[in-house]
Amino acid sequence: MLNKVINNSKGLINNEESTKQFLILPFLRGLGYDIYSPLEVTPEFTADFHKKKEKVDYAISLNGTPSIFVEAKSMDKLITKSAPQLSRYFSTFPEVRLGILTNGIEYHFFTDLNNTNIMDSHPFFIFNVQNYNEEEFNNVIKFSKNLYDYETVKKLAESLMYYQSFKSVIKDIFENPNDDFIKYVIKERFKFKVTQQFINTARPIVQKCIQDSLSEIISEKFDTTPRPPTVEVVETIIETIQPEEKKVYY
């Protein structure tokens, strides 16, 4: 429904208020929150910060206590990965452990993994209502009214943080294997002393092995006939894979 509204009414949803009314509030309602009850979803919630009156767009209360802050932006504005304004709101209420920054299309979820009651500078999860897979959809359901539990959210945040960190390391190694990785590969099969000169010699071989291994894994995964291992083969296989519905294959 939200995608239909976005596609059919882009020209009309051109400010923050219309984004709230037609995209953000329906999204919150879809998660089970009563948007018609000011006791549960409070608009323009006042947050005191250094004696200065500041208001968060929405405060979502659970069991009568503000638990989630939502900061809204206009649909035509890009969301950055930092949210200083939301961070200020976050620090004023110890009970609030989840902050959401959204433009109605992207929803950036923040918590306080690094320091309690100090919002992390980067979101642990981003959900795009126009582009998501099955896993991301299952994750966003965990923020619904009937399922929301901070400990569950914290575990999700930790797992996603580790996932992103590990993935970036592995990607760097695949694209440009460092000396330690090359040395590890060599020592797994050979016992001689590994010199820097030999590491430099082995680097292009290791890079080719990574590419060929990926090609073989993809061939075996999709039960295709193995082809000569080249970079072009990997790209060709990836391009010919057709995703089924919302599932994404890597």
XYZ file of C-alpha atoms in Angstrom:
250
model
C 0.000 0.000 0.000
C 2.816 2.386 0.886
C 4.601 1.654 -2.382
C 1.401 2.414 -4.297
C 1.086 5.750 -2.486
C 4.742 6.598 -3.187
C 4.530 5.709 -6.878
C 1.197 7.421 -7.522
C 1.635 10.544 -5.383
C 5.290 11.544 -5.558
C 4.465 15.050 -6.707
C 1.968 15.616 -3.904
C 4.096 14.335 -1.030
C 6.602 17.166 -1.127
C 6.959 18.296 2.485
C 7.425 16.878 5.969
C 3.782 17.072 7.031
C 2.465 15.156 4.013
C 5.253 12.591 4.461
C 4.139 12.057 8.050
C 0.466 11.755 7.190
C 0.651 9.532 4.118
C 3.765 7.428 4.757
C 5.142 7.451 8.303
C 1.915 7.184 10.309
C 0.572 4.345 8.102
C 3.906 2.542 8.583
C 3.652 2.867 12.380
C 0.047 1.714 12.220
C 1.168 -1.281 10.171
C 3.496 -2.188 13.037
C 0.505 -2.224 15.355
C 0.847 1.130 17.101
C -2.333 3.110 17.753
C -1.619 6.331 15.879
C -4.950 7.754 17.048
C -4.009 7.533 20.720
C -1.778 10.366 21.997
C -0.929 8.123 24.943
C 0.749 5.679 22.564
C 1.947 7.764 19.615
C 2.550 11.341 20.780
C 3.279 13.931 18.068
C 5.553 16.892 18.822
C 6.744 15.305 22.049
C 8.618 17.885 24.161
C 12.190 16.978 25.096
C 14.108 19.331 27.405
C 17.767 19.705 26.568
C 19.929 22.226 28.433
C 16.808 24.245 29.306
C 15.950 24.512 25.634
C 12.586 23.277 24.472
C 12.990 20.773 21.664
C 10.350 18.522 20.210
C 10.682 15.087 18.685
C 8.234 14.360 15.860
C 6.805 11.242 17.503
C 7.319 9.497 20.820
C 6.033 5.934 20.945
C 5.122 4.801 24.446
C 4.965 1.228 25.669
C 3.203 0.529 28.956
C 2.877 4.270 29.486
C 6.609 4.992 29.109
C 8.258 6.688 26.081
C 10.383 3.963 24.505
C 10.930 4.933 20.862
C 11.623 8.336 19.304
C 10.872 8.974 15.630
C 12.330 11.915 13.723
C 10.665 12.625 10.384
C 12.062 14.212 7.242
C 10.386 15.060 3.973
C 10.236 12.261 1.410
C 12.294 14.289 -1.047
C 15.207 14.593 1.394
C 17.957 11.996 1.517
C 18.645 10.397 4.883
C 22.211 10.647 6.105
C 23.698 8.046 8.432
C 24.102 10.544 11.236
C 21.265 12.118 13.218
C 22.540 14.770 15.684
C 19.048 16.137 16.392
C 17.644 12.696 17.175
C 20.736 11.996 19.272
C 19.989 14.983 21.497
C 16.446 13.785 22.084
C 17.721 10.297 22.783
C 20.046 11.354 25.586
C 17.316 13.174 27.547
C 15.216 10.063 28.225
C 17.038 7.016 29.695
C 13.984 4.848 28.963
C 14.265 5.508 25.237
C 16.630 2.949 23.706
C 15.532 3.089 20.072
C 15.612 6.034 17.678
C 14.205 6.023 14.153
C 15.127 8.563 11.487
C 12.944 8.358 8.377
C 11.827 10.126 5.236
C 8.913 7.729 4.777
C 10.876 5.517 2.396
C 14.024 4.695 4.352
C 13.871 3.918 8.074
C 17.199 4.170 9.927
C 17.208 2.443 13.319
C 19.610 3.624 16.042
C 20.353 2.356 19.547
C 23.081 2.739 22.185
C 25.428 -0.225 21.777
C 28.635 1.722 22.422
C 27.551 3.840 25.409
C 24.335 3.503 27.392
C 21.858 6.331 26.691
C 24.177 7.849 24.092
C 22.862 7.122 20.633
C 25.305 5.451 18.258
C 26.438 7.642 15.383
C 25.470 5.042 12.777
C 22.249 3.049 12.358
C 22.405 -0.672 13.020
C 19.601 -1.388 10.549
C 18.135 0.364 7.502
C 14.789 -0.650 6.035
C 13.646 0.603 2.642
C 9.932 0.121 1.952
C 10.628 0.063 -1.797
C 13.597 -2.272 -1.769
C 13.861 -5.019 0.840
C 14.429 -8.754 1.053
C 12.720 -11.372 3.182
C 15.283 -11.180 5.981
C 14.979 -7.395 6.239
C 11.184 -7.672 6.333
C 11.398 -10.219 9.170
C 13.742 -7.874 11.042
C 11.423 -4.874 10.781
C 8.567 -6.984 12.188
C 10.580 -7.265 15.426
C 9.876 -3.575 16.032
C 6.106 -4.092 16.013
C 4.049 -3.356 19.111
C 3.268 -6.978 19.972
C 6.883 -8.162 19.582
C 8.976 -5.189 20.660
C 11.440 -6.013 23.404
C 14.645 -4.058 23.884
C 16.773 -7.113 24.658
C 15.660 -8.662 21.368
C 16.408 -5.394 19.576
C 19.822 -5.227 21.230
C 20.686 -8.759 20.082
C 19.546 -7.885 16.576
C 21.627 -4.692 16.625
C 24.718 -6.576 17.809
C 24.354 -9.317 15.216
C 23.849 -6.803 12.390
C 26.806 -4.733 13.595
C 29.070 -7.799 13.604
C 27.681 -8.886 10.243
C 28.456 -5.547 8.583
C 31.933 -5.433 10.140
C 32.821 -8.993 9.159
C 31.408 -8.548 5.665
C 33.502 -5.433 5.042
C 36.653 -7.262 6.176
C 35.913 -10.262 3.959
C 35.108 -8.005 1.012
C 38.415 -6.172 1.452
C 40.281 -9.465 1.614
C 38.557 -10.775 -1.515
C 39.272 -7.617 -3.476
C 42.782 -7.008 -2.153
C 44.124 -9.766 0.126
C 46.561 -8.384 2.695
C 49.899 -9.899 3.695
C 48.512 -11.630 6.794
C 45.809 -13.406 4.804
C 48.245 -14.514 2.104
C 50.654 -15.734 4.778
C 47.838 -17.678 6.445
C 46.878 -19.352 3.142
C 50.476 -20.351 2.473
C 51.072 -21.746 5.967
C 47.905 -23.839 5.776
C 49.572 -26.000 3.123
C 53.307 -25.371 3.319
C 55.715 -25.407 6.264
C 58.628 -23.391 4.896
C 59.473 -19.914 6.133
C 57.378 -17.303 4.358
C 59.291 -14.232 3.247
C 57.874 -10.897 2.101
C 59.224 -11.582 -1.384
C 57.292 -14.852 -1.553
C 54.135 -13.122 -0.269
C 54.424 -10.576 -3.079
C 54.937 -13.392 -5.582
C 51.947 -15.332 -4.252
C 49.564 -12.357 -4.148
C 48.248 -12.601 -7.763
C 47.928 -16.366 -7.358
C 45.862 -15.963 -4.195
C 43.679 -13.346 -5.886
C 43.007 -15.717 -8.779
C 42.285 -18.540 -6.334
C 39.681 -16.384 -4.580
C 37.980 -15.608 -7.883
C 38.060 -19.230 -9.012
C 36.793 -20.479 -5.647
C 33.831 -18.094 -5.807
C 33.082 -19.335 -9.324
C 33.128 -22.959 -8.168
C 30.957 -22.241 -5.113
C 28.345 -20.505 -7.280
C 28.426 -23.355 -9.811
C 27.951 -25.961 -7.086
C 25.279 -23.914 -5.284
C 23.059 -23.661 -8.337
C 24.009 -27.031 -9.796
C 25.415 -25.562 -12.979
C 28.050 -27.083 -15.210
C 31.519 -25.944 -14.071
C 33.241 -23.623 -16.486
C 36.843 -22.467 -16.807
C 37.476 -20.316 -13.720
C 37.725 -16.678 -14.705
C 36.446 -13.391 -13.418
C 34.098 -13.158 -16.420
C 32.497 -16.456 -15.438
C 31.663 -15.159 -11.954
C 30.107 -12.015 -13.393
C 28.152 -14.006 -15.994
C 26.748 -16.412 -13.402
C 25.708 -13.578 -11.084
C 23.990 -11.724 -13.943
C 22.039 -14.809 -15.037
C 20.674 -15.555 -11.554
C 17.049 -14.427 -11.378
C 15.851 -13.663 -7.818
C 12.609 -15.312 -6.730
C 10.159 -12.741 -5.389
C 11.855 -10.952 -2.449
C 14.710 -13.451 -2.001
C 18.185 -12.199 -2.825
C 21.034 -14.486 -3.776
C 24.665 -13.612 -3.483
